[in-house]
Amino acid sequence: MRVYRPTAIAGSEITPEASYFNRREMLRMAAAGGLTLAAPSLASGATQADLQFSPGGYDPEEEITPEADATSYNNFYEFGTGKADPAAKSADFNPRPWSIMVDGLVNKPAEFDLDALMALGLEERIYRMRCVEAWSMVIPWIGVSLAGLLDRVEPLGSAKYVAFETIVRPDEMPGQRGLFQPLNWPYVEGLRLDEARHPLTILSMGMYGKTLPNQNGAPVRLVTPWKYGFKGIKSIVRITLTEDQPASTWNRLAPGEYGFYANVNPAVDHPRWSQATENRIGGGGFFGSNDRPTLPFNGYGDEVAGLYAGMDLKANF
Amino acid sequence: MPLPALPKRFHAASIWALYGLGLLPAVWTFYLGATGQLIGNPVKIFEHLLGEWALRFLILTLAISPLRDLAGINWLRYRRALGLLAFYYVAMHFLAYMVLDKRLALGVIVEDIYKRWFITIGMAAFVALVPLALTSNRWSIHRLGTGWGKLHRLIYPIAAAGALHFCLAVKVIGPEQLIYAGLVTLLLGWRLVRPRYMAWRRSRREIKTGFARTQAQAE
């Protein structure tokens, strides 16, 4: 009797059907002389694949931001400082193959490739996302619990913080090239260990049912829905457990404007704009735009407020 | 090498064409935003576009006289239109902020102007532009005499304030902000060295004509 043997090819290496057809389409158009026009959109589409996941049990039951808005209105300074830059200039970025080194104050430092990460259990979680610039979205992320990954490396008792680092690839990331560099690379971020282990904290590998597009932080990014979006470090290559509070890029640049904690807080204004209200993206033009009050901890206070008991969140913002 | 000059009968038409072309970005983007075709944050996209064009027109206004001094191109007839376009864009930028962005929440707007430096500076530039726009007509020029020129020198601090407003409004000063701030600095800097440059040019011309005169006498 013949036994079914699973294929030796990793799931992440299989070309998804859509990109296979995209490739044919691209070749066909290239033959017709339309390559320069067609290449950027097809190239970014070709890096996305469908994902298998289970429901994660989080849904704010608010209107989900249209995918076109969530994938074309981004901050990702590695691709440029404009909101449209990441979508327009990230086609050369190659997020596969990929691996994340997890080290520092742990018993078992290890390198995880995408399949190992996905094997931690992909879940879909619909989270509110609030940017420090006072706009917000509702995004169906697909990811794994960061706590699950940290369990694998067995943090030492001395570990108190988790530091994250983004990739540096000037050849593929135009924002990292040239005379003028707005930020210091690599982009770094950090969480306290209890924040990192919180059930809401995920490493996201997808959104809207598919793998992350480059402009949203392919292939792996952090999502902490009760914090401002800049904490959600993208294209992570290294996670290090530390005893001291790690540096975070925006905090280093302007400590008075971007705190280490970066918890969403309507009572603490950014020096240049109020945080009392926010603009929900995707209202469909000037007159459908959707202002709403900002919720403390972005509406996740019941789950996370306990992490900050006894802290003055106006000082530790 | 002089540029081919536009026949005089087209001068008026070319100025109207400049107004039409100049307002096009605002009209087109407003149409896109009103019909839901601006992806992302339509209000901010429109607001930023208006501010950026305001700066562009301010820079073009300031470029007219150095262009004449240095390249001998006389586009003085377009300066009023460029200046007024800058004013219209600043006014639309402020209106978009007040109506579309802040939804006429006057408390929030007053707090912004009072508390946030870059908005204070932008607001001051807008207020300073109003008398310039109001006196940009023949009647005012005659009426104010030499005072008109003095009043319109306000355009220098206004342009500087505009560039500063842009630099302070963003999270990180990027290449775009540097280009605008650099152009404004260059154009304002020219005003400082201009008297000396013109004097030097005059003296050179005098030496030449003087030399020609002595030659003529010798012959």
Coordinates of C-alpha atoms in Angstrom, one line a residue, chain A residues 56 125 139 209 254 291:
Chain A
G56 CA -8.5 34.5 17.1
R125 CA -7.5 39.2 15.0
I139 CA -7.4 45.9 10.4
G209 CA -6.5 36.9 4.5
A254 CA 12.2 63.3 19.9
D291 CA -14.0 61.8 13.5

